[in-house]
Amino acid sequence: MAQAASGAYYVPHGTRWPILGSFGLFFTVFGGALWVNEVGAGKYLSLLGVACLLSMMFGWFRTVIAESLAGTYNKQVDTSFRMGMMWFIFSEVMFFAAFFGALFYARNFAVPWIGGEGDGALTNFFLWKGFTPAWPTNGPAQVGGAFESMPAWGVPLLNTLILLSSGVTVTIAHHALRAGKRTQLLIWLAATVLLGLTFLNLQAHEYIEAYTHMNLTLGTGIYGSTFFMLTGFHGLHVTLGAIMLSVIWLRCARGHFDRDHHFAFEAVAWYWHFVDVVWLGLFLFVYVM
Amino acid sequence: MTTHVAHSDAHHDDKPHGFFNRWVCSTNHKDIGTLYLVFAFIMACVGALFSGVIRTELAQPGLQFVQPYFFNQMTTLHALVMIFGAIMPAFVGLANWMVPLMIGAPDMALPRMNNWSFWILPFAFTLLLWPLVQYLLFGTGGGAIAGGWTLYPPLAIQGGDAVAFSIFAVHLMGISSIMGAINIIATILNLRAPGMDLLKMPLFVWTWLITAFLLIAVMPVLAGAVTMLLTDKYFGTSFFNAAGGGDPVMFQHIFWFFGHPEVYIMILPAFGIVSEIIPTFSRKPLFGYQAMVYATASIAFLSFIVWGHHMFTVGMPLGGELYFMYATMLIAVPTGVKVFNWVSTMWRGSLSFEAPMLWAIAFVILFTIGGFSGLMLALVPADFQYQDTYFVVAHFHYVLVTGALFSIIGAIYYWWPKWTGRMYNETWAKVHFWWTMVFVNVLFFPQHFLGLAGMPRRIPDYNVAFADWNLVSTIGAYGMFLTPFMFAFILWHSLKKGAKAEARAWEAAHGLEWTVPSPAPFHTFATPPAIHDEDLAHGDVTH
């Protein structure tokens, strides 16, 4: 087949990384299930699983990077990767949508109904007499005890500016890459990573403040639940994004990518912008409103 | 017609040697498709075992064989195993096998990820079933999750250790489904051979494209919902706890925002399969191809905005009930378009009734019965009577067993010659079909009567008034238990003794998959084939 050699779609022959990843996932969550049920070995099994997953990612990405550098991928393969990343980000959007949905439902329906609004008059009268709906709230039973809510205009505002700036710096880095200016690329990409780390640092301080001084915890009723789950999952994604950006920085420093072929850079940049947009939603609906 | 991929010479069949290399490390869409199908078959048998416990207990009133808590585990696991372990993987397996062959692609777009999508599943189900195995074998732990597959709190999180195992299992199934769906979308949008325009694609490909979109949109929502269950149980959050300002009903909303599209995830590929089989054995192009495509898309769109019809009795505002009722009834329109188009395809066709066609026709008739009972359930005032009765059980088994499962069996008979190069024994296949056809109706039809008379679902005991039809239903179930053995035997016999299949195994089969030899070579379409419109199954072409 002479045609196959010239620009055929690349189909790899066999791979050992996915099965390692499956064992990794399995140990992680099997251990996790034991852990939350307070079985001693669970923690270690879970950590073993995470180690498997990390080695899978390392190996899998190394294979793909080597193939990419060897010129194995044509434009069509590149398009597949792009679609894969786009739809992955879409799935992430829907994951966050579930938690935003919970926040909106709790604020617009659950809390007012417990407070007797709408069809909730009898619920309020028989079950939660004396509860007046308001937000933020930890419910009629004051689950978690008296707490302070997180103000929007201090650290969260600063974090908004930081994350927005990081969106700008990553774009400048992208332009530098496309213009072939590697030093500028490295500087602006490093700036993006640093902004991300600063964000995480500030968020960690915010969490510590909440837990130690404001009595605001994951157990603080529906407000604490939505606050920490939304910001927590977002923080996890910022962490992943920062790690991914760091890997890309290392690859840039090693001379990977040229002005036309740098999908990995773009994929991580998309991911970073996605994390940015989620934060804007969080800032608006969790902190400001 | 000669096949234009006749140059599938020996070096194409460079199958890896050894079980580990061939199957565990596979990046080949055909092998991974086979893995999915075999896994689905095993899970279907496991799920059938659970239903055997249920039907045996329900054969007579009173508690005979199992304790109520164990019965609850059986109903919960039966649903989870059948939905996530049998029906969905079977459809993904068919997509793996057929989509690249139907659009002229060399493989799936992301072959390594394709491997991972499959190889997560055995681990996910090990996790789900582990608490049951632990309980049955070692007598430790509290047994499997027992709060129903819908995992409604507060009941679901009052279970024992199994709750965490099951939630993590659902996470893994979600990861697997999302990766599988991403792969299918990328394959369809990016790997079509030149000339395979979107509106020339076979309907199976179209329905899977839309199904994959549904999967990516809703599996993460399920993941979010069960994550909230996990944190409510183990980390003190109050999402579903009214005392903390949350609401258990909120879980139902989030769950069914996933759950209703999920229903269509399990039926749209079936629509695609039937739309392939009926034209072949009617020797006519599909009637109203474009209408079929748009109807599928409409059904998918509507699936996102009707979830409340699962919750009519939970206490929704009246406006919500009315909205969800009318929106749900709207789905009957595009679904009706599909049913009428299948019938019109057969109208004045030159029909023959090989096994795939029998399953397809049975699908059209019995799925329509399931659709009509669905329409009954969509009516709010009527649903207040039907909610949580055996009528609901009858309804969704008509759409899932005589709908989804029948289409899968039909698809396996239809494409088996392409996969293996062997024909199956038509007589035995007909016996398999008629045996199933009789007993599936003996099993599920009386459940309509039981439900209308008021028998609740998910309860191990019942009023003596329900005894007769329950016994009939159990007899039907026992008849059904023979069918996996029949099916396995027919396929095994075909592999060993079946007649050789031609490239175009069925006289009037159209579509690219019939232009490659039977069995399809290990690698097909390494370079994109030239598309001749007469090869296309249907689509925007004038025959």
mmCIF file of N, CA, C and O in Angstrom, chain B residues 111-160:
data_model
loop_
_atom_site.group_PDB
_atom_site.id
_atom_site.type_symbol
_atom_site.label_atom_id
_atom_site.label_comp_id
_atom_site.label_asym_id
_atom_site.label_seq_id
_atom_site.Cartn_x
_atom_site.Cartn_y
_atom_site.Cartn_z
ATOM 1 N N PRO B 111 -7.320 6.279 19.119
ATOM 2 C CA PRO B 111 -7.362 4.832 19.414
ATOM 3 C C PRO B 111 -6.882 4.470 20.817
ATOM 4 O O PRO B 111 -7.407 3.526 21.413
ATOM 5 N N ARG B 112 -5.893 5.174 21.358
ATOM 6 C CA ARG B 112 -5.428 4.811 22.706
ATOM 7 C C ARG B 112 -6.504 5.121 23.734
ATOM 8 O O ARG B 112 -6.753 4.349 24.656
ATOM 9 N N MET B 113 -7.139 6.286 23.566
ATOM 10 C CA MET B 113 -8.195 6.647 24.508
ATOM 11 C C MET B 113 -9.367 5.670 24.384
ATOM 12 O O MET B 113 -10.059 5.369 25.360
ATOM 13 N N ASN B 114 -9.560 5.161 23.182
ATOM 14 C CA ASN B 114 -10.610 4.179 22.953
ATOM 15 C C ASN B 114 -10.369 2.956 23.836
ATOM 16 O O ASN B 114 -11.293 2.430 24.471
ATOM 17 N N ASN B 115 -9.117 2.520 23.900
ATOM 18 C CA ASN B 115 -8.757 1.405 24.772
ATOM 19 C C ASN B 115 -9.115 1.730 26.216
ATOM 20 O O ASN B 115 -9.745 0.932 26.913
ATOM 21 N N TRP B 116 -8.758 2.932 26.638
ATOM 22 C CA TRP B 116 -9.004 3.271 28.050
ATOM 23 C C TRP B 116 -10.495 3.306 28.356
ATOM 24 O O TRP B 116 -10.939 2.863 29.410
ATOM 25 N N SER B 117 -11.291 3.857 27.414
ATOM 26 C CA SER B 117 -12.742 3.908 27.629
ATOM 27 C C SER B 117 -13.261 2.527 27.989
ATOM 28 O O SER B 117 -14.058 2.369 28.896
ATOM 29 N N PHE B 118 -12.803 1.515 27.237
ATOM 30 C CA PHE B 118 -13.293 0.187 27.562
ATOM 31 C C PHE B 118 -12.702 -0.324 28.863
ATOM 32 O O PHE B 118 -13.432 -0.812 29.738
ATOM 33 N N TRP B 119 -11.395 -0.211 29.024
ATOM 34 C CA TRP B 119 -10.758 -0.924 30.128
ATOM 35 C C TRP B 119 -11.026 -0.296 31.491
ATOM 36 O O TRP B 119 -10.583 -0.815 32.504
ATOM 37 N N ILE B 120 -11.733 0.819 31.515
ATOM 38 C CA ILE B 120 -12.203 1.319 32.813
ATOM 39 C C ILE B 120 -13.397 0.490 33.291
ATOM 40 O O ILE B 120 -13.582 0.259 34.483
ATOM 41 N N LEU B 121 -14.205 0.016 32.313
ATOM 42 C CA LEU B 121 -15.482 -0.595 32.679
ATOM 43 C C LEU B 121 -15.371 -1.821 33.585
ATOM 44 O O LEU B 121 -16.083 -1.899 34.600
ATOM 45 N N PRO B 122 -14.491 -2.797 33.276
ATOM 46 C CA PRO B 122 -14.430 -3.962 34.177
ATOM 47 C C PRO B 122 -14.077 -3.547 35.605
ATOM 48 O O PRO B 122 -14.597 -4.140 36.569
ATOM 49 N N PHE B 123 -13.248 -2.515 35.732
ATOM 50 C CA PHE B 123 -12.874 -2.063 37.067
ATOM 51 C C PHE B 123 -14.057 -1.378 37.753
ATOM 52 O O PHE B 123 -14.286 -1.548 38.947
ATOM 53 N N ALA B 124 -14.808 -0.592 36.971
ATOM 54 C CA ALA B 124 -15.969 0.095 37.538
ATOM 55 C C ALA B 124 -16.972 -0.912 38.092
ATOM 56 O O ALA B 124 -17.525 -0.727 39.187
ATOM 57 N N PHE B 125 -17.187 -1.999 37.355
ATOM 58 C CA PHE B 125 -18.190 -2.959 37.819
ATOM 59 C C PHE B 125 -17.658 -3.863 38.913
ATOM 60 O O PHE B 125 -18.429 -4.339 39.744
ATOM 61 N N THR B 126 -16.349 -4.067 38.946
ATOM 62 C CA THR B 126 -15.769 -4.747 40.104
ATOM 63 C C THR B 126 -16.074 -3.942 41.364
ATOM 64 O O THR B 126 -16.466 -4.482 42.404
ATOM 65 N N LEU B 127 -15.916 -2.639 41.227
ATOM 66 C CA LEU B 127 -16.150 -1.741 42.354
ATOM 67 C C LEU B 127 -17.621 -1.768 42.782
ATOM 68 O O LEU B 127 -17.940 -1.831 43.974
ATOM 69 N N LEU B 128 -18.511 -1.722 41.783
ATOM 70 C CA LEU B 128 -19.940 -1.695 42.089
ATOM 71 C C LEU B 128 -20.373 -2.991 42.765
ATOM 72 O O LEU B 128 -21.157 -2.983 43.717
ATOM 73 N N LEU B 129 -19.849 -4.130 42.262
ATOM 74 C CA LEU B 129 -20.324 -5.419 42.741
ATOM 75 C C LEU B 129 -19.531 -5.933 43.937
ATOM 76 O O LEU B 129 -19.943 -6.901 44.583
ATOM 77 N N TRP B 130 -18.395 -5.283 44.235
ATOM 78 C CA TRP B 130 -17.549 -5.765 45.324
ATOM 79 C C TRP B 130 -18.304 -5.926 46.649
ATOM 80 O O TRP B 130 -18.187 -6.975 47.302
ATOM 81 N N PRO B 131 -19.089 -4.922 47.091
ATOM 82 C CA PRO B 131 -19.770 -5.089 48.384
ATOM 83 C C PRO B 131 -20.696 -6.308 48.406
ATOM 84 O O PRO B 131 -20.807 -6.986 49.430
ATOM 85 N N LEU B 132 -21.328 -6.622 47.270
ATOM 86 C CA LEU B 132 -22.200 -7.800 47.210
ATOM 87 C C LEU B 132 -21.371 -9.077 47.299
ATOM 88 O O LEU B 132 -21.702 -10.005 48.042
ATOM 89 N N VAL B 133 -20.274 -9.107 46.533
ATOM 90 C CA VAL B 133 -19.400 -10.280 46.542
ATOM 91 C C VAL B 133 -18.854 -10.503 47.953
ATOM 92 O O VAL B 133 -18.858 -11.627 48.475
ATOM 93 N N GLN B 134 -18.424 -9.410 48.553
ATOM 94 C CA GLN B 134 -17.872 -9.484 49.910
ATOM 95 C C GLN B 134 -18.912 -10.055 50.876
ATOM 96 O O GLN B 134 -18.616 -10.904 51.711
ATOM 97 N N TYR B 135 -20.154 -9.611 50.709
ATOM 98 C CA TYR B 135 -21.229 -10.055 51.592
ATOM 99 C C TYR B 135 -21.561 -11.520 51.360
ATOM 100 O O TYR B 135 -21.706 -12.301 52.310
ATOM 101 N N LEU B 136 -21.646 -11.911 50.093
ATOM 102 C CA LEU B 136 -22.051 -13.284 49.783
ATOM 103 C C LEU B 136 -20.947 -14.286 50.080
ATOM 104 O O LEU B 136 -21.209 -15.372 50.573
ATOM 105 N N LEU B 137 -19.693 -13.913 49.771
ATOM 106 C CA LEU B 137 -18.599 -14.865 49.940
ATOM 107 C C LEU B 137 -18.065 -14.896 51.360
ATOM 108 O O LEU B 137 -17.766 -15.953 51.900
ATOM 109 N N PHE B 138 -17.901 -13.721 51.957
ATOM 110 C CA PHE B 138 -17.231 -13.667 53.259
ATOM 111 C C PHE B 138 -18.183 -13.303 54.391
ATOM 112 O O PHE B 138 -17.789 -13.309 55.556
ATOM 113 N N GLY B 139 -19.422 -12.933 54.028
ATOM 114 C CA GLY B 139 -20.376 -12.577 55.061
ATOM 115 C C GLY B 139 -20.035 -11.314 55.816
ATOM 116 O O GLY B 139 -20.543 -11.068 56.907
ATOM 117 N N THR B 140 -19.167 -10.484 55.224
ATOM 118 C CA THR B 140 -18.821 -9.226 55.900
ATOM 119 C C THR B 140 -19.432 -8.057 55.148
ATOM 120 O O THR B 140 -19.780 -8.149 53.978
ATOM 121 N N GLY B 141 -19.523 -6.928 55.831
ATOM 122 C CA GLY B 141 -20.075 -5.731 55.209
ATOM 123 C C GLY B 141 -21.582 -5.835 55.129
ATOM 124 O O GLY B 141 -22.184 -6.868 55.445
ATOM 125 N N GLY B 142 -22.208 -4.772 54.696
ATOM 126 C CA GLY B 142 -23.667 -4.738 54.704
ATOM 127 C C GLY B 142 -24.302 -5.099 53.387
ATOM 128 O O GLY B 142 -25.499 -4.914 53.204
ATOM 129 N N GLY B 143 -23.515 -5.597 52.422
ATOM 130 C CA GLY B 143 -24.088 -5.878 51.116
ATOM 131 C C GLY B 143 -24.033 -4.665 50.210
ATOM 132 O O GLY B 143 -23.477 -3.629 50.568
ATOM 133 N N ALA B 144 -24.628 -4.842 49.013
ATOM 134 C CA ALA B 144 -24.520 -3.814 47.976
ATOM 135 C C ALA B 144 -25.429 -2.628 48.277
ATOM 136 O O ALA B 144 -26.211 -2.637 49.238
ATOM 137 N N ILE B 145 -25.310 -1.627 47.441
ATOM 138 C CA ILE B 145 -26.171 -0.455 47.553
ATOM 139 C C ILE B 145 -27.614 -0.888 47.315
ATOM 140 O O ILE B 145 -27.885 -1.749 46.481
ATOM 141 N N ALA B 146 -28.550 -0.281 48.070
ATOM 142 C CA ALA B 146 -29.908 -0.823 48.051
ATOM 143 C C ALA B 146 -30.975 0.258 47.946
ATOM 144 O O ALA B 146 -32.154 -0.022 48.089
ATOM 145 N N GLY B 147 -30.597 1.485 47.698
ATOM 146 C CA GLY B 147 -31.577 2.572 47.708
ATOM 147 C C GLY B 147 -32.216 2.857 46.370
ATOM 148 O O GLY B 147 -32.816 3.907 46.187
ATOM 149 N N GLY B 148 -32.104 1.918 45.416
ATOM 150 C CA GLY B 148 -32.646 2.176 44.086
ATOM 151 C C GLY B 148 -31.586 2.796 43.193
ATOM 152 O O GLY B 148 -30.728 3.525 43.677
ATOM 153 N N TRP B 149 -31.673 2.490 41.868
ATOM 154 C CA TRP B 149 -30.610 2.964 40.974
ATOM 155 C C TRP B 149 -30.609 4.484 40.867
ATOM 156 O O TRP B 149 -29.617 5.081 40.518
ATOM 157 N N THR B 150 -31.758 5.114 41.179
ATOM 158 C CA THR B 150 -31.819 6.566 41.085
ATOM 159 C C THR B 150 -31.145 7.244 42.263
ATOM 160 O O THR B 150 -30.991 8.462 42.265
ATOM 161 N N LEU B 151 -30.750 6.487 43.258
ATOM 162 C CA LEU B 151 -29.897 6.978 44.352
ATOM 163 C C LEU B 151 -30.488 8.162 45.095
ATOM 164 O O LEU B 151 -29.755 9.044 45.561
ATOM 165 N N TYR B 152 -31.829 8.194 45.207
ATOM 166 C CA TYR B 152 -32.446 9.338 45.874
ATOM 167 C C TYR B 152 -32.002 9.439 47.330
ATOM 168 O O TYR B 152 -32.117 8.473 48.092
ATOM 169 N N PRO B 153 -31.546 10.619 47.743
ATOM 170 C CA PRO B 153 -31.381 10.839 49.175
ATOM 171 C C PRO B 153 -32.739 11.176 49.785
ATOM 172 O O PRO B 153 -33.618 11.607 49.047
ATOM 173 N N PRO B 154 -32.947 11.027 51.060
ATOM 174 C CA PRO B 154 -31.954 10.579 52.038
ATOM 175 C C PRO B 154 -31.739 9.063 52.055
ATOM 176 O O PRO B 154 -30.747 8.613 52.630
ATOM 177 N N LEU B 155 -32.638 8.276 51.414
ATOM 178 C CA LEU B 155 -32.510 6.819 51.519
ATOM 179 C C LEU B 155 -31.142 6.331 51.043
ATOM 180 O O LEU B 155 -30.491 5.539 51.728
ATOM 181 N N ALA B 156 -30.717 6.829 49.882
ATOM 182 C CA ALA B 156 -29.500 6.285 49.284
ATOM 183 C C ALA B 156 -28.290 6.448 50.193
ATOM 184 O O ALA B 156 -27.418 5.595 50.243
ATOM 185 N N ILE B 157 -28.227 7.580 50.915
ATOM 186 C CA ILE B 157 -27.028 7.787 51.724
ATOM 187 C C ILE B 157 -27.187 7.211 53.133
ATOM 188 O O ILE B 157 -26.288 7.339 53.961
ATOM 189 N N GLN B 158 -28.319 6.556 53.381
ATOM 190 C CA GLN B 158 -28.444 5.855 54.658
ATOM 191 C C GLN B 158 -27.922 4.425 54.557
ATOM 192 O O GLN B 158 -27.936 3.689 55.538
ATOM 193 N N GLY B 159 -27.473 4.027 53.358
ATOM 194 C CA GLY B 159 -26.890 2.699 53.197
ATOM 195 C C GLY B 159 -25.540 2.619 53.880
ATOM 196 O O GLY B 159 -25.041 3.609 54.423
ATOM 197 N N GLY B 160 -24.932 1.434 53.803
ATOM 198 C CA GLY B 160 -23.662 1.238 54.499
ATOM 199 C C GLY B 160 -22.470 1.631 53.650
ATOM 200 O O GLY B 160 -22.532 2.557 52.839
#
